[in-house]
Amino acid sequence: MGLHDRNKRGFRRLLRSFFYASQGFKYVLKHEQNMQIHLLVAIVTIFAAFLLRFPVGHWVVLLLVIASMFALEIMNTAIERTVDLVTEEYHPLAKRAKDIAAAAVFIYCLFAVAIGCILFIPAILKLF
């Protein structure tokens, strides 16, 4: 949001903040390969959950995991861009910051796969 908007309140400011957020989401989708992969996996996963007729509780968990993955990948991108803004030269601490942010996404991804297995394996086994 622009600096001139920080002290204003109201519906127009709220709409503008949604616009800026959508611009950020579009940027990440367009420029970040990992986000494109997350989106593709999310679409396939949602389609599979629909076909397997997941109960409501499973849907809640599944959608929370997907939304959290998107949010974490977006934060990772924000950290990477901020580090790039601060220094264009190689710096060990800049590398470390980027690596740590990427590690957070990686760890969450591992747990998301584990949760997916917990949700999907029993539903798939019921088919047989």
mmCIF file with all atom_site columns, N, CA and C in Angstrom, residues 73-113:
data_model
loop_
_atom_site.group_PDB
_atom_site.id
_atom_site.type_symbol
_atom_site.label_atom_id
_atom_site.label_alt_id
_atom_site.label_comp_id
_atom_site.label_asym_id
_atom_site.label_entity_id
_atom_site.label_seq_id
_atom_site.pdbx_PDB_ins_code
_atom_site.Cartn_x
_atom_site.Cartn_y
_atom_site.Cartn_z
_atom_site.occupancy
_atom_site.B_iso_or_equiv
_atom_site.pdbx_formal_charge
_atom_site.auth_seq_id
_atom_site.auth_comp_id
_atom_site.auth_asym_id
_atom_site.auth_atom_id
_atom_site.pdbx_PDB_model_num
ATOM 1   N N  . GLU A 1 73  ? 4.872  -20.031 1.004  1.00 0.00 ? 73  GLU A N  1
ATOM 2   C CA . GLU A 1 73  ? 5.647  -19.815 -0.221 1.00 0.00 ? 73  GLU A CA 1
ATOM 3   C C  . GLU A 1 73  ? 5.689  -18.320 -0.571 1.00 0.00 ? 73  GLU A C  1
ATOM 4   N N  . ILE A 1 74  ? 4.598  -17.622 -0.346 1.00 0.00 ? 74  ILE A N  1
ATOM 5   C CA . ILE A 1 74  ? 4.563  -16.177 -0.600 1.00 0.00 ? 74  ILE A CA 1
ATOM 6   C C  . ILE A 1 74  ? 5.506  -15.451 0.358  1.00 0.00 ? 74  ILE A C  1
ATOM 7   N N  . MET A 1 75  ? 5.526  -15.852 1.626  1.00 0.00 ? 75  MET A N  1
ATOM 8   C CA . MET A 1 75  ? 6.447  -15.233 2.589  1.00 0.00 ? 75  MET A CA 1
ATOM 9   C C  . MET A 1 75  ? 7.901  -15.522 2.206  1.00 0.00 ? 75  MET A C  1
ATOM 10  N N  . ASN A 1 76  ? 8.169  -16.723 1.747  1.00 0.00 ? 76  ASN A N  1
ATOM 11  C CA . ASN A 1 76  ? 9.516  -17.071 1.294  1.00 0.00 ? 76  ASN A CA 1
ATOM 12  C C  . ASN A 1 76  ? 9.943  -16.152 0.152  1.00 0.00 ? 76  ASN A C  1
ATOM 13  N N  . THR A 1 77  ? 9.054  -15.938 -0.788 1.00 0.00 ? 77  THR A N  1
ATOM 14  C CA . THR A 1 77  ? 9.357  -15.049 -1.910 1.00 0.00 ? 77  THR A CA 1
ATOM 15  C C  . THR A 1 77  ? 9.597  -13.621 -1.421 1.00 0.00 ? 77  THR A C  1
ATOM 16  N N  . ALA A 1 78  ? 8.785  -13.168 -0.475 1.00 0.00 ? 78  ALA A N  1
ATOM 17  C CA . ALA A 1 78  ? 8.969  -11.820 0.061  1.00 0.00 ? 78  ALA A CA 1
ATOM 18  C C  . ALA A 1 78  ? 10.333 -11.678 0.739  1.00 0.00 ? 78  ALA A C  1
ATOM 19  N N  . ILE A 1 79  ? 10.730 -12.693 1.480  1.00 0.00 ? 79  ILE A N  1
ATOM 20  C CA . ILE A 1 79  ? 12.042 -12.657 2.132  1.00 0.00 ? 79  ILE A CA 1
ATOM 21  C C  . ILE A 1 79  ? 13.150 -12.634 1.091  1.00 0.00 ? 79  ILE A C  1
ATOM 22  N N  . GLU A 1 80  ? 13.035 -13.477 0.064  1.00 0.00 ? 80  GLU A N  1
ATOM 23  C CA . GLU A 1 80  ? 14.060 -13.498 -0.984 1.00 0.00 ? 80  GLU A CA 1
ATOM 24  C C  . GLU A 1 80  ? 14.172 -12.148 -1.685 1.00 0.00 ? 80  GLU A C  1
ATOM 25  N N  . ARG A 1 81  ? 13.041 -11.529 -1.999 1.00 0.00 ? 81  ARG A N  1
ATOM 26  C CA . ARG A 1 81  ? 13.071 -10.236 -2.683 1.00 0.00 ? 81  ARG A CA 1
ATOM 27  C C  . ARG A 1 81  ? 13.642 -9.150  -1.786 1.00 0.00 ? 81  ARG A C  1
ATOM 28  N N  . THR A 1 82  ? 13.341 -9.205  -0.498 1.00 0.00 ? 82  THR A N  1
ATOM 29  C CA . THR A 1 82  ? 13.872 -8.217  0.439  1.00 0.00 ? 82  THR A CA 1
ATOM 30  C C  . THR A 1 82  ? 15.387 -8.354  0.551  1.00 0.00 ? 82  THR A C  1
ATOM 31  N N  . VAL A 1 83  ? 15.869 -9.580  0.641  1.00 0.00 ? 83  VAL A N  1
ATOM 32  C CA . VAL A 1 83  ? 17.314 -9.803  0.691  1.00 0.00 ? 83  VAL A CA 1
ATOM 33  C C  . VAL A 1 83  ? 17.961 -9.289  -0.591 1.00 0.00 ? 83  VAL A C  1
ATOM 34  N N  . ASP A 1 84  ? 17.339 -9.558  -1.737 1.00 0.00 ? 84  ASP A N  1
ATOM 35  C CA . ASP A 1 84  ? 17.877 -9.075  -3.010 1.00 0.00 ? 84  ASP A CA 1
ATOM 36  C C  . ASP A 1 84  ? 17.903 -7.545  -3.065 1.00 0.00 ? 84  ASP A C  1
ATOM 37  N N  . LEU A 1 85  ? 16.918 -6.926  -2.424 1.00 0.00 ? 85  LEU A N  1
ATOM 38  C CA . LEU A 1 85  ? 16.869 -5.458  -2.394 1.00 0.00 ? 85  LEU A CA 1
ATOM 39  C C  . LEU A 1 85  ? 18.015 -4.890  -1.559 1.00 0.00 ? 85  LEU A C  1
ATOM 40  N N  . VAL A 1 86  ? 18.339 -5.555  -0.483 1.00 0.00 ? 86  VAL A N  1
ATOM 41  C CA . VAL A 1 86  ? 19.360 -5.070  0.438  1.00 0.00 ? 86  VAL A CA 1
ATOM 42  C C  . VAL A 1 86  ? 20.761 -5.214  -0.146 1.00 0.00 ? 86  VAL A C  1
ATOM 43  N N  . THR A 1 87  ? 21.022 -6.325  -0.837 1.00 0.00 ? 87  THR A N  1
ATOM 44  C CA . THR A 1 87  ? 22.361 -6.528  -1.377 1.00 0.00 ? 87  THR A CA 1
ATOM 45  C C  . THR A 1 87  ? 22.304 -7.273  -2.700 1.00 0.00 ? 87  THR A C  1
ATOM 46  N N  . GLU A 1 88  ? 23.044 -6.763  -3.666 1.00 0.00 ? 88  GLU A N  1
ATOM 47  C CA . GLU A 1 88  ? 23.152 -7.461  -4.949 1.00 0.00 ? 88  GLU A CA 1
ATOM 48  C C  . GLU A 1 88  ? 24.381 -8.357  -4.967 1.00 0.00 ? 88  GLU A C  1
ATOM 49  N N  . GLU A 1 89  ? 25.305 -8.112  -4.047 1.00 0.00 ? 89  GLU A N  1
ATOM 50  C CA . GLU A 1 89  ? 26.517 -8.909  -3.962 1.00 0.00 ? 89  GLU A CA 1
ATOM 51  C C  . GLU A 1 89  ? 26.232 -10.183 -3.177 1.00 0.00 ? 89  GLU A C  1
ATOM 52  N N  . TYR A 1 90  ? 27.080 -11.192 -3.421 1.00 0.00 ? 90  TYR A N  1
ATOM 53  C CA . TYR A 1 90  ? 26.981 -12.403 -2.613 1.00 0.00 ? 90  TYR A CA 1
ATOM 54  C C  . TYR A 1 90  ? 27.418 -12.068 -1.194 1.00 0.00 ? 90  TYR A C  1
ATOM 55  N N  . HIS A 1 91  ? 26.609 -12.492 -0.248 1.00 0.00 ? 91  HIS A N  1
ATOM 56  C CA . HIS A 1 91  ? 26.957 -12.326 1.153  1.00 0.00 ? 91  HIS A CA 1
ATOM 57  C C  . HIS A 1 91  ? 26.491 -13.575 1.886  1.00 0.00 ? 91  HIS A C  1
ATOM 58  N N  . PRO A 1 92  ? 27.340 -14.141 2.731  1.00 0.00 ? 92  PRO A N  1
ATOM 59  C CA . PRO A 1 92  ? 26.963 -15.382 3.418  1.00 0.00 ? 92  PRO A CA 1
ATOM 60  C C  . PRO A 1 92  ? 25.674 -15.253 4.235  1.00 0.00 ? 92  PRO A C  1
ATOM 61  N N  . LEU A 1 93  ? 25.460 -14.099 4.864  1.00 0.00 ? 93  LEU A N  1
ATOM 62  C CA . LEU A 1 93  ? 24.242 -13.928 5.658  1.00 0.00 ? 93  LEU A CA 1
ATOM 63  C C  . LEU A 1 93  ? 22.998 -13.807 4.766  1.00 0.00 ? 93  LEU A C  1
ATOM 64  N N  . ALA A 1 94  ? 23.156 -13.199 3.601  1.00 0.00 ? 94  ALA A N  1
ATOM 65  C CA . ALA A 1 94  ? 22.035 -13.117 2.662  1.00 0.00 ? 94  ALA A CA 1
ATOM 66  C C  . ALA A 1 94  ? 21.671 -14.519 2.189  1.00 0.00 ? 94  ALA A C  1
ATOM 67  N N  . LYS A 1 95  ? 22.668 -15.304 1.870  1.00 0.00 ? 95  LYS A N  1
ATOM 68  C CA . LYS A 1 95  ? 22.430 -16.695 1.463  1.00 0.00 ? 95  LYS A CA 1
ATOM 69  C C  . LYS A 1 95  ? 21.756 -17.458 2.587  1.00 0.00 ? 95  LYS A C  1
ATOM 70  N N  . ARG A 1 96  ? 22.251 -17.262 3.802  1.00 0.00 ? 96  ARG A N  1
ATOM 71  C CA . ARG A 1 96  ? 21.681 -17.971 4.953  1.00 0.00 ? 96  ARG A CA 1
ATOM 72  C C  . ARG A 1 96  ? 20.210 -17.611 5.147  1.00 0.00 ? 96  ARG A C  1
ATOM 73  N N  . ALA A 1 97  ? 19.873 -16.340 5.025  1.00 0.00 ? 97  ALA A N  1
ATOM 74  C CA . ALA A 1 97  ? 18.476 -15.913 5.186  1.00 0.00 ? 97  ALA A CA 1
ATOM 75  C C  . ALA A 1 97  ? 17.585 -16.579 4.134  1.00 0.00 ? 97  ALA A C  1
ATOM 76  N N  . LYS A 1 98  ? 18.055 -16.598 2.895  1.00 0.00 ? 98  LYS A N  1
ATOM 77  C CA . LYS A 1 98  ? 17.278 -17.239 1.829  1.00 0.00 ? 98  LYS A CA 1
ATOM 78  C C  . LYS A 1 98  ? 17.147 -18.738 2.057  1.00 0.00 ? 98  LYS A C  1
ATOM 79  N N  . ASP A 1 99  ? 18.231 -19.371 2.466  1.00 0.00 ? 99  ASP A N  1
ATOM 80  C CA . ASP A 1 99  ? 18.209 -20.814 2.710  1.00 0.00 ? 99  ASP A CA 1
ATOM 81  C C  . ASP A 1 99  ? 17.256 -21.170 3.855  1.00 0.00 ? 99  ASP A C  1
ATOM 82  N N  . ILE A 1 100 ? 17.264 -20.361 4.895  1.00 0.00 ? 100 ILE A N  1
ATOM 83  C CA . ILE A 1 100 ? 16.393 -20.620 6.047  1.00 0.00 ? 100 ILE A CA 1
ATOM 84  C C  . ILE A 1 100 ? 14.928 -20.456 5.650  1.00 0.00 ? 100 ILE A C  1
ATOM 85  N N  . ALA A 1 101 ? 14.616 -19.424 4.878  1.00 0.00 ? 101 ALA A N  1
ATOM 86  C CA . ALA A 1 101 ? 13.234 -19.233 4.418  1.00 0.00 ? 101 ALA A CA 1
ATOM 87  C C  . ALA A 1 101 ? 12.799 -20.404 3.539  1.00 0.00 ? 101 ALA A C  1
ATOM 88  N N  . ALA A 1 102 ? 13.691 -20.867 2.671  1.00 0.00 ? 102 ALA A N  1
ATOM 89  C CA . ALA A 1 102 ? 13.375 -22.013 1.827  1.00 0.00 ? 102 ALA A CA 1
ATOM 90  C C  . ALA A 1 102 ? 13.203 -23.279 2.666  1.00 0.00 ? 102 ALA A C  1
ATOM 91  N N  . ALA A 1 103 ? 13.987 -23.408 3.733  1.00 0.00 ? 103 ALA A N  1
ATOM 92  C CA . ALA A 1 103 ? 13.867 -24.569 4.612  1.00 0.00 ? 103 ALA A CA 1
ATOM 93  C C  . ALA A 1 103 ? 12.503 -24.611 5.289  1.00 0.00 ? 103 ALA A C  1
ATOM 94  N N  . ALA A 1 104 ? 11.982 -23.457 5.651  1.00 0.00 ? 104 ALA A N  1
ATOM 95  C CA . ALA A 1 104 ? 10.651 -23.412 6.264  1.00 0.00 ? 104 ALA A CA 1
ATOM 96  C C  . ALA A 1 104 ? 9.601  -23.978 5.307  1.00 0.00 ? 104 ALA A C  1
ATOM 97  N N  . VAL A 1 105 ? 9.689  -23.592 4.045  1.00 0.00 ? 105 VAL A N  1
ATOM 98  C CA . VAL A 1 105 ? 8.757  -24.111 3.038  1.00 0.00 ? 105 VAL A CA 1
ATOM 99  C C  . VAL A 1 105 ? 8.948  -25.613 2.879  1.00 0.00 ? 105 VAL A C  1
ATOM 100 N N  . PHE A 1 106 ? 10.194 -26.060 2.835  1.00 0.00 ? 106 PHE A N  1
ATOM 101 C CA . PHE A 1 106 ? 10.500 -27.485 2.655  1.00 0.00 ? 106 PHE A CA 1
ATOM 102 C C  . PHE A 1 106 ? 9.943  -28.319 3.808  1.00 0.00 ? 106 PHE A C  1
ATOM 103 N N  . ILE A 1 107 ? 10.186 -27.877 5.034  1.00 0.00 ? 107 ILE A N  1
ATOM 104 C CA . ILE A 1 107 ? 9.690  -28.606 6.206  1.00 0.00 ? 107 ILE A CA 1
ATOM 105 C C  . ILE A 1 107 ? 8.171  -28.669 6.183  1.00 0.00 ? 107 ILE A C  1
ATOM 106 N N  . TYR A 1 108 ? 7.523  -27.551 5.896  1.00 0.00 ? 108 TYR A N  1
ATOM 107 C CA . TYR A 1 108 ? 6.062  -27.549 5.846  1.00 0.00 ? 108 TYR A CA 1
ATOM 108 C C  . TYR A 1 108 ? 5.564  -28.483 4.746  1.00 0.00 ? 108 TYR A C  1
ATOM 109 N N  . CYS A 1 109 ? 6.249  -28.485 3.613  1.00 0.00 ? 109 CYS A N  1
ATOM 110 C CA . CYS A 1 109 ? 5.868  -29.346 2.502  1.00 0.00 ? 109 CYS A CA 1
ATOM 111 C C  . CYS A 1 109 ? 5.928  -30.819 2.912  1.00 0.00 ? 109 CYS A C  1
ATOM 112 N N  . LEU A 1 110 ? 6.958  -31.207 3.649  1.00 0.00 ? 110 LEU A N  1
ATOM 113 C CA . LEU A 1 110 ? 7.053  -32.591 4.120  1.00 0.00 ? 110 LEU A CA 1
ATOM 114 C C  . LEU A 1 110 ? 5.871  -32.951 5.008  1.00 0.00 ? 110 LEU A C  1
ATOM 115 N N  . PHE A 1 111 ? 5.519  -32.057 5.915  1.00 0.00 ? 111 PHE A N  1
ATOM 116 C CA . PHE A 1 111 ? 4.383  -32.316 6.794  1.00 0.00 ? 111 PHE A CA 1
ATOM 117 C C  . PHE A 1 111 ? 3.061  -32.287 6.022  1.00 0.00 ? 111 PHE A C  1
ATOM 118 N N  . ALA A 1 112 ? 2.967  -31.444 5.006  1.00 0.00 ? 112 ALA A N  1
ATOM 119 C CA . ALA A 1 112 ? 1.757  -31.410 4.174  1.00 0.00 ? 112 ALA A CA 1
ATOM 120 C C  . ALA A 1 112 ? 1.571  -32.737 3.447  1.00 0.00 ? 112 ALA A C  1
ATOM 121 N N  . VAL A 1 113 ? 2.666  -33.307 2.961  1.00 0.00 ? 113 VAL A N  1
ATOM 122 C CA . VAL A 1 113 ? 2.596  -34.625 2.305  1.00 0.00 ? 113 VAL A CA 1
ATOM 123 C C  . VAL A 1 113 ? 2.157  -35.682 3.317  1.00 0.00 ? 113 VAL A C  1
#
